[in-house]
Amino acid sequence: MRMKLQYTRSASATIYIKELEGYDNDLFARQITARGDKQKRQTNVKADMTEWRVTEPEWYNLCKDIIQNHIVFLSGELDVTWRVVSAWGVNYKKSDYTLFHAHMPSIFSFCYYPKASVNSAPLVFSDLDYEVYPEESQLVLFPSYLKHGVPSQREDEERMVISGNIIAQYD
């Protein structure tokens, strides 16, 4: 049974999960596919990964939405300016995976899934012993210090994600 959770709390972290509406997931998928594997599997991601800073207007709008409407659920009301410093896409195919890693020194990181199926490999948070099974249009926002990875994609179905890192700028 798959549970739909808004928040998952542990002694050390909160993970925010929310379905986002109004995004053209087919366009996101085409943009990720068109870029191909820019990283040549030299990062923690062993799948087709775009450049680190995709600047498509639609990605900018997604990042703006995350900062304006969702980050407050993790950060609270802080007097800072949040900024996405990198946003990239990944296309997982059968047998692709991601090694466990964290995104320090960023404050928050996110995953948005324009393409996922019931057979998609989960996003695993090893620090919390917790898994998120991705769904299309789902946003997962979490503290960047959490170690996370993706086990091998078992099915011959694509699993696409837009990921990014967020920092705080103090005025």
JSON list of C-alpha atoms in Angstrom, two decimals:
[
{"chain": "A", "resi": 1, "resn": "MET", "atom": "CA", "xyz": [0.00, 0.00, 0.00]},
{"chain": "A", "resi": 2, "resn": "ARG", "atom": "CA", "xyz": [1.35, 3.42, -0.94]},
{"chain": "A", "resi": 3, "resn": "MET", "atom": "CA", "xyz": [0.69, 6.24, 1.47]},
{"chain": "A", "resi": 4, "resn": "LYS", "atom": "CA", "xyz": [0.29, 9.85, 0.41]},
{"chain": "A", "resi": 5, "resn": "LEU", "atom": "CA", "xyz": [2.06, 11.96, 2.99]},
{"chain": "A", "resi": 6, "resn": "GLN", "atom": "CA", "xyz": [2.24, 15.71, 3.26]},
{"chain": "A", "resi": 7, "resn": "TYR", "atom": "CA", "xyz": [5.03, 15.58, 5.83]},
{"chain": "A", "resi": 8, "resn": "THR", "atom": "CA", "xyz": [7.22, 12.91, 7.31]},
{"chain": "A", "resi": 9, "resn": "ARG", "atom": "CA", "xyz": [8.85, 13.86, 10.58]},
{"chain": "A", "resi": 10, "resn": "SER", "atom": "CA", "xyz": [11.74, 12.19, 12.31]},
{"chain": "A", "resi": 11, "resn": "ALA", "atom": "CA", "xyz": [13.93, 13.17, 15.21]},
{"chain": "A", "resi": 12, "resn": "SER", "atom": "CA", "xyz": [16.30, 14.85, 12.77]},
{"chain": "A", "resi": 13, "resn": "ALA", "atom": "CA", "xyz": [14.44, 16.02, 9.66]},
{"chain": "A", "resi": 14, "resn": "THR", "atom": "CA", "xyz": [11.23, 16.92, 7.92]},
{"chain": "A", "resi": 15, "resn": "ILE", "atom": "CA", "xyz": [10.55, 15.98, 4.30]},
{"chain": "A", "resi": 16, "resn": "TYR", "atom": "CA", "xyz": [7.87, 17.94, 2.45]},
{"chain": "A", "resi": 17, "resn": "ILE", "atom": "CA", "xyz": [5.92, 16.09, -0.25]},
{"chain": "A", "resi": 18, "resn": "LYS", "atom": "CA", "xyz": [3.29, 17.76, -2.41]},
{"chain": "A", "resi": 19, "resn": "GLU", "atom": "CA", "xyz": [1.64, 17.19, -5.79]},
{"chain": "A", "resi": 20, "resn": "LEU", "atom": "CA", "xyz": [2.09, 20.28, -7.98]},
{"chain": "A", "resi": 21, "resn": "GLU", "atom": "CA", "xyz": [-0.49, 21.23, -10.58]},
{"chain": "A", "resi": 22, "resn": "GLY", "atom": "CA", "xyz": [-0.26, 23.17, -13.79]},
{"chain": "A", "resi": 23, "resn": "TYR", "atom": "CA", "xyz": [3.11, 22.02, -15.15]},
{"chain": "A", "resi": 24, "resn": "ASP", "atom": "CA", "xyz": [3.65, 20.58, -18.61]},
{"chain": "A", "resi": 25, "resn": "ASN", "atom": "CA", "xyz": [5.35, 17.33, -17.62]},
{"chain": "A", "resi": 26, "resn": "ASP", "atom": "CA", "xyz": [5.61, 16.18, -21.23]},
{"chain": "A", "resi": 27, "resn": "LEU", "atom": "CA", "xyz": [7.57, 19.34, -22.05]},
{"chain": "A", "resi": 28, "resn": "PHE", "atom": "CA", "xyz": [9.86, 18.79, -19.04]},
{"chain": "A", "resi": 29, "resn": "ALA", "atom": "CA", "xyz": [10.44, 15.19, -20.19]},
{"chain": "A", "resi": 30, "resn": "ARG", "atom": "CA", "xyz": [11.27, 16.32, -23.75]},
{"chain": "A", "resi": 31, "resn": "GLN", "atom": "CA", "xyz": [13.69, 18.94, -22.40]},
{"chain": "A", "resi": 32, "resn": "ILE", "atom": "CA", "xyz": [15.48, 16.37, -20.23]},
{"chain": "A", "resi": 33, "resn": "THR", "atom": "CA", "xyz": [15.67, 13.85, -23.07]},
{"chain": "A", "resi": 34, "resn": "ALA", "atom": "CA", "xyz": [16.89, 16.43, -25.60]},
{"chain": "A", "resi": 35, "resn": "ARG", "atom": "CA", "xyz": [19.85, 17.39, -23.39]},
{"chain": "A", "resi": 36, "resn": "GLY", "atom": "CA", "xyz": [21.10, 13.81, -23.13]},
{"chain": "A", "resi": 37, "resn": "ASP", "atom": "CA", "xyz": [23.85, 12.70, -20.75]},
{"chain": "A", "resi": 38, "resn": "LYS", "atom": "CA", "xyz": [26.07, 15.74, -20.20]},
{"chain": "A", "resi": 39, "resn": "GLN", "atom": "CA", "xyz": [27.71, 14.30, -17.07]},
{"chain": "A", "resi": 40, "resn": "LYS", "atom": "CA", "xyz": [28.81, 10.97, -18.66]},
{"chain": "A", "resi": 41, "resn": "ARG", "atom": "CA", "xyz": [27.95, 9.15, -15.41]},
{"chain": "A", "resi": 42, "resn": "GLN", "atom": "CA", "xyz": [30.88, 10.81, -13.62]},
{"chain": "A", "resi": 43, "resn": "THR", "atom": "CA", "xyz": [28.72, 12.05, -10.70]},
{"chain": "A", "resi": 44, "resn": "ASN", "atom": "CA", "xyz": [26.79, 10.12, -8.04]},
{"chain": "A", "resi": 45, "resn": "VAL", "atom": "CA", "xyz": [24.08, 9.77, -10.68]},
{"chain": "A", "resi": 46, "resn": "LYS", "atom": "CA", "xyz": [24.56, 6.73, -12.90]},
{"chain": "A", "resi": 47, "resn": "ALA", "atom": "CA", "xyz": [21.89, 7.71, -15.39]},
{"chain": "A", "resi": 48, "resn": "ASP", "atom": "CA", "xyz": [21.47, 10.26, -18.18]},
{"chain": "A", "resi": 49, "resn": "MET", "atom": "CA", "xyz": [21.98, 13.64, -16.49]},
{"chain": "A", "resi": 50, "resn": "THR", "atom": "CA", "xyz": [21.75, 17.14, -17.96]},
{"chain": "A", "resi": 51, "resn": "GLU", "atom": "CA", "xyz": [24.07, 20.03, -17.26]},
{"chain": "A", "resi": 52, "resn": "TRP", "atom": "CA", "xyz": [23.99, 21.36, -13.67]},
{"chain": "A", "resi": 53, "resn": "ARG", "atom": "CA", "xyz": [22.24, 24.62, -14.47]},
{"chain": "A", "resi": 54, "resn": "VAL", "atom": "CA", "xyz": [19.33, 24.23, -16.86]},
{"chain": "A", "resi": 55, "resn": "THR", "atom": "CA", "xyz": [17.87, 27.66, -17.56]},
{"chain": "A", "resi": 56, "resn": "GLU", "atom": "CA", "xyz": [14.68, 26.91, -19.47]},
{"chain": "A", "resi": 57, "resn": "PRO", "atom": "CA", "xyz": [11.88, 29.39, -18.59]},
{"chain": "A", "resi": 58, "resn": "GLU", "atom": "CA", "xyz": [9.61, 26.52, -17.48]},
{"chain": "A", "resi": 59, "resn": "TRP", "atom": "CA", "xyz": [12.27, 25.31, -15.04]},
{"chain": "A", "resi": 60, "resn": "TYR", "atom": "CA", "xyz": [12.67, 28.85, -13.72]},
{"chain": "A", "resi": 61, "resn": "ASN", "atom": "CA", "xyz": [8.91, 28.97, -13.08]},
{"chain": "A", "resi": 62, "resn": "LEU", "atom": "CA", "xyz": [9.05, 25.65, -11.23]},
{"chain": "A", "resi": 63, "resn": "CYS", "atom": "CA", "xyz": [11.93, 26.87, -9.05]},
{"chain": "A", "resi": 64, "resn": "LYS", "atom": "CA", "xyz": [10.12, 30.16, -8.37]},
{"chain": "A", "resi": 65, "resn": "ASP", "atom": "CA", "xyz": [7.01, 28.24, -7.30]},
{"chain": "A", "resi": 66, "resn": "ILE", "atom": "CA", "xyz": [9.03, 26.06, -4.92]},
{"chain": "A", "resi": 67, "resn": "ILE", "atom": "CA", "xyz": [10.60, 29.11, -3.26]},
{"chain": "A", "resi": 68, "resn": "GLN", "atom": "CA", "xyz": [7.45, 31.24, -3.12]},
{"chain": "A", "resi": 69, "resn": "ASN", "atom": "CA", "xyz": [4.92, 28.60, -2.12]},
{"chain": "A", "resi": 70, "resn": "HIS", "atom": "CA", "xyz": [6.58, 25.55, -0.59]},
{"chain": "A", "resi": 71, "resn": "ILE", "atom": "CA", "xyz": [9.91, 26.22, 1.11]},
{"chain": "A", "resi": 72, "resn": "VAL", "atom": "CA", "xyz": [8.19, 27.98, 4.01]},
{"chain": "A", "resi": 73, "resn": "PHE", "atom": "CA", "xyz": [6.89, 24.58, 5.18]},
{"chain": "A", "resi": 74, "resn": "LEU", "atom": "CA", "xyz": [10.49, 23.55, 5.95]},
{"chain": "A", "resi": 75, "resn": "SER", "atom": "CA", "xyz": [12.14, 26.87, 6.70]},
{"chain": "A", "resi": 76, "resn": "GLY", "atom": "CA", "xyz": [9.47, 28.67, 8.64]},
{"chain": "A", "resi": 77, "resn": "GLU", "atom": "CA", "xyz": [9.21, 32.44, 8.34]},
{"chain": "A", "resi": 78, "resn": "LEU", "atom": "CA", "xyz": [12.85, 33.49, 8.07]},
{"chain": "A", "resi": 79, "resn": "ASP", "atom": "CA", "xyz": [14.08, 36.89, 6.95]},
{"chain": "A", "resi": 80, "resn": "VAL", "atom": "CA", "xyz": [16.21, 35.52, 4.11]},
{"chain": "A", "resi": 81, "resn": "THR", "atom": "CA", "xyz": [16.07, 35.42, 0.34]},
{"chain": "A", "resi": 82, "resn": "TRP", "atom": "CA", "xyz": [15.99, 31.87, -1.00]},
{"chain": "A", "resi": 83, "resn": "ARG", "atom": "CA", "xyz": [17.79, 31.17, -4.28]},
{"chain": "A", "resi": 84, "resn": "VAL", "atom": "CA", "xyz": [18.00, 28.04, -6.44]},
{"chain": "A", "resi": 85, "resn": "VAL", "atom": "CA", "xyz": [21.70, 27.73, -7.30]},
{"chain": "A", "resi": 86, "resn": "SER", "atom": "CA", "xyz": [21.42, 24.70, -9.56]},
{"chain": "A", "resi": 87, "resn": "ALA", "atom": "CA", "xyz": [18.71, 22.71, -11.29]},
{"chain": "A", "resi": 88, "resn": "TRP", "atom": "CA", "xyz": [19.33, 19.63, -13.42]},
{"chain": "A", "resi": 89, "resn": "GLY", "atom": "CA", "xyz": [17.38, 16.79, -14.94]},
{"chain": "A", "resi": 90, "resn": "VAL", "atom": "CA", "xyz": [17.90, 13.04, -14.82]},
{"chain": "A", "resi": 91, "resn": "ASN", "atom": "CA", "xyz": [16.43, 10.30, -16.99]},
{"chain": "A", "resi": 92, "resn": "TYR", "atom": "CA", "xyz": [16.65, 6.88, -15.31]},
{"chain": "A", "resi": 93, "resn": "LYS", "atom": "CA", "xyz": [16.28, 3.84, -17.53]},
{"chain": "A", "resi": 94, "resn": "LYS", "atom": "CA", "xyz": [16.47, 0.16, -16.60]},
{"chain": "A", "resi": 95, "resn": "SER", "atom": "CA", "xyz": [19.46, -0.55, -14.29]},
{"chain": "A", "resi": 96, "resn": "ASP", "atom": "CA", "xyz": [20.25, 3.15, -13.70]},
{"chain": "A", "resi": 97, "resn": "TYR", "atom": "CA", "xyz": [20.77, 4.30, -10.10]},
{"chain": "A", "resi": 98, "resn": "THR", "atom": "CA", "xyz": [22.26, 7.01, -7.86]},
{"chain": "A", "resi": 99, "resn": "LEU", "atom": "CA", "xyz": [24.82, 6.49, -5.11]},
{"chain": "A", "resi": 100, "resn": "PHE", "atom": "CA", "xyz": [24.05, 7.80, -1.63]},
{"chain": "A", "resi": 101, "resn": "HIS", "atom": "CA", "xyz": [25.14, 11.41, -1.20]},
{"chain": "A", "resi": 102, "resn": "ALA", "atom": "CA", "xyz": [24.13, 14.75, 0.32]},
{"chain": "A", "resi": 103, "resn": "HIS", "atom": "CA", "xyz": [24.00, 18.28, -1.09]},
{"chain": "A", "resi": 104, "resn": "MET", "atom": "CA", "xyz": [25.88, 20.34, 1.47]},
{"chain": "A", "resi": 105, "resn": "PRO", "atom": "CA", "xyz": [26.53, 23.27, 1.73]},
{"chain": "A", "resi": 106, "resn": "SER", "atom": "CA", "xyz": [23.08, 23.95, 0.26]},
{"chain": "A", "resi": 107, "resn": "ILE", "atom": "CA", "xyz": [20.27, 24.37, 2.78]},
{"chain": "A", "resi": 108, "resn": "PHE", "atom": "CA", "xyz": [17.46, 22.58, 0.93]},
{"chain": "A", "resi": 109, "resn": "SER", "atom": "CA", "xyz": [17.26, 20.30, -2.08]},
{"chain": "A", "resi": 110, "resn": "PHE", "atom": "CA", "xyz": [14.30, 19.21, -4.16]},
{"chain": "A", "resi": 111, "resn": "CYS", "atom": "CA", "xyz": [13.11, 16.60, -6.61]},
{"chain": "A", "resi": 112, "resn": "TYR", "atom": "CA", "xyz": [10.20, 17.15, -8.98]},
{"chain": "A", "resi": 113, "resn": "TYR", "atom": "CA", "xyz": [8.97, 14.19, -11.01]},
{"chain": "A", "resi": 114, "resn": "PRO", "atom": "CA", "xyz": [7.62, 14.97, -14.49]},
{"chain": "A", "resi": 115, "resn": "LYS", "atom": "CA", "xyz": [7.65, 11.25, -15.33]},
{"chain": "A", "resi": 116, "resn": "ALA", "atom": "CA", "xyz": [7.27, 8.28, -12.98]},
{"chain": "A", "resi": 117, "resn": "SER", "atom": "CA", "xyz": [5.30, 5.07, -12.76]},
{"chain": "A", "resi": 118, "resn": "VAL", "atom": "CA", "xyz": [4.20, 2.70, -10.03]},
{"chain": "A", "resi": 119, "resn": "ASN", "atom": "CA", "xyz": [7.32, 0.67, -10.87]},
{"chain": "A", "resi": 120, "resn": "SER", "atom": "CA", "xyz": [9.78, 3.57, -10.50]},
{"chain": "A", "resi": 121, "resn": "ALA", "atom": "CA", "xyz": [12.67, 3.12, -8.09]},
{"chain": "A", "resi": 122, "resn": "PRO", "atom": "CA", "xyz": [12.19, 5.06, -4.84]},
{"chain": "A", "resi": 123, "resn": "LEU", "atom": "CA", "xyz": [14.13, 8.02, -3.51]},
{"chain": "A", "resi": 124, "resn": "VAL", "atom": "CA", "xyz": [15.76, 6.52, -0.41]},
{"chain": "A", "resi": 125, "resn": "PHE", "atom": "CA", "xyz": [16.82, 8.58, 2.60]},
{"chain": "A", "resi": 126, "resn": "SER", "atom": "CA", "xyz": [19.37, 6.39, 4.36]},
{"chain": "A", "resi": 127, "resn": "ASP", "atom": "CA", "xyz": [19.63, 8.66, 7.43]},
{"chain": "A", "resi": 128, "resn": "LEU", "atom": "CA", "xyz": [15.92, 8.19, 8.10]},
{"chain": "A", "resi": 129, "resn": "ASP", "atom": "CA", "xyz": [15.38, 4.68, 6.76]},
{"chain": "A", "resi": 130, "resn": "TYR", "atom": "CA", "xyz": [12.61, 6.20, 4.63]},
{"chain": "A", "resi": 131, "resn": "GLU", "atom": "CA", "xyz": [11.62, 5.80, 0.97]},
{"chain": "A", "resi": 132, "resn": "VAL", "atom": "CA", "xyz": [9.56, 8.04, -1.30]},
{"chain": "A", "resi": 133, "resn": "TYR", "atom": "CA", "xyz": [7.99, 6.30, -4.28]},
{"chain": "A", "resi": 134, "resn": "PRO", "atom": "CA", "xyz": [7.80, 8.99, -6.95]},
{"chain": "A", "resi": 135, "resn": "GLU", "atom": "CA", "xyz": [4.59, 9.95, -8.68]},
{"chain": "A", "resi": 136, "resn": "GLU", "atom": "CA", "xyz": [4.15, 12.24, -11.64]},
{"chain": "A", "resi": 137, "resn": "SER", "atom": "CA", "xyz": [3.88, 15.92, -10.62]},
{"chain": "A", "resi": 138, "resn": "GLN", "atom": "CA", "xyz": [5.23, 15.19, -7.14]},
{"chain": "A", "resi": 139, "resn": "LEU", "atom": "CA", "xyz": [7.58, 17.60, -5.35]},
{"chain": "A", "resi": 140, "resn": "VAL", "atom": "CA", "xyz": [9.89, 16.28, -2.63]},
{"chain": "A", "resi": 141, "resn": "LEU", "atom": "CA", "xyz": [11.65, 19.04, -0.68]},
{"chain": "A", "resi": 142, "resn": "PHE", "atom": "CA", "xyz": [14.19, 18.14, 2.01]},
{"chain": "A", "resi": 143, "resn": "PRO", "atom": "CA", "xyz": [17.17, 19.39, 4.03]},
{"chain": "A", "resi": 144, "resn": "SER", "atom": "CA", "xyz": [20.33, 19.10, 1.91]},
{"chain": "A", "resi": 145, "resn": "TYR", "atom": "CA", "xyz": [22.29, 17.33, 4.66]},
{"chain": "A", "resi": 146, "resn": "LEU", "atom": "CA", "xyz": [20.15, 14.19, 4.34]},
{"chain": "A", "resi": 147, "resn": "LYS", "atom": "CA", "xyz": [21.91, 11.33, 2.58]},
{"chain": "A", "resi": 148, "resn": "HIS", "atom": "CA", "xyz": [19.80, 10.00, -0.25]},
{"chain": "A", "resi": 149, "resn": "GLY", "atom": "CA", "xyz": [20.10, 7.78, -3.30]},
{"chain": "A", "resi": 150, "resn": "VAL", "atom": "CA", "xyz": [18.12, 5.78, -5.81]},
{"chain": "A", "resi": 151, "resn": "PRO", "atom": "CA", "xyz": [18.40, 1.99, -6.15]},
{"chain": "A", "resi": 152, "resn": "SER", "atom": "CA", "xyz": [18.61, 0.40, -9.57]},
{"chain": "A", "resi": 153, "resn": "GLN", "atom": "CA", "xyz": [15.60, 1.05, -11.77]},
{"chain": "A", "resi": 154, "resn": "ARG", "atom": "CA", "xyz": [14.21, -2.46, -12.24]},
{"chain": "A", "resi": 155, "resn": "GLU", "atom": "CA", "xyz": [11.64, -1.90, -14.97]},
{"chain": "A", "resi": 156, "resn": "ASP", "atom": "CA", "xyz": [12.16, -0.76, -18.53]},
{"chain": "A", "resi": 157, "resn": "GLU", "atom": "CA", "xyz": [10.23, 2.45, -17.88]},
{"chain": "A", "resi": 158, "resn": "GLU", "atom": "CA", "xyz": [11.70, 5.92, -17.70]},
{"chain": "A", "resi": 159, "resn": "ARG", "atom": "CA", "xyz": [11.83, 7.74, -14.39]},
{"chain": "A", "resi": 160, "resn": "MET", "atom": "CA", "xyz": [12.51, 11.45, -14.87]},
{"chain": "A", "resi": 161, "resn": "VAL", "atom": "CA", "xyz": [13.31, 14.01, -12.22]},
{"chain": "A", "resi": 162, "resn": "ILE", "atom": "CA", "xyz": [14.21, 17.67, -12.03]},
{"chain": "A", "resi": 163, "resn": "SER", "atom": "CA", "xyz": [16.44, 18.21, -9.01]},
{"chain": "A", "resi": 164, "resn": "GLY", "atom": "CA", "xyz": [17.92, 21.33, -7.50]},
{"chain": "A", "resi": 165, "resn": "ASN", "atom": "CA", "xyz": [19.70, 22.99, -4.61]},
{"chain": "A", "resi": 166, "resn": "ILE", "atom": "CA", "xyz": [18.60, 26.05, -2.64]},
{"chain": "A", "resi": 167, "resn": "ILE", "atom": "CA", "xyz": [20.68, 28.43, -0.54]},
{"chain": "A", "resi": 168, "resn": "ALA", "atom": "CA", "xyz": [19.79, 31.32, 1.75]},
{"chain": "A", "resi": 169, "resn": "GLN", "atom": "CA", "xyz": [20.99, 34.84, 1.05]},
{"chain": "A", "resi": 170, "resn": "TYR", "atom": "CA", "xyz": [20.87, 37.17, 4.04]},
{"chain": "A", "resi": 171, "resn": "ASP", "atom": "CA", "xyz": [20.17, 40.81, 3.25]}
]
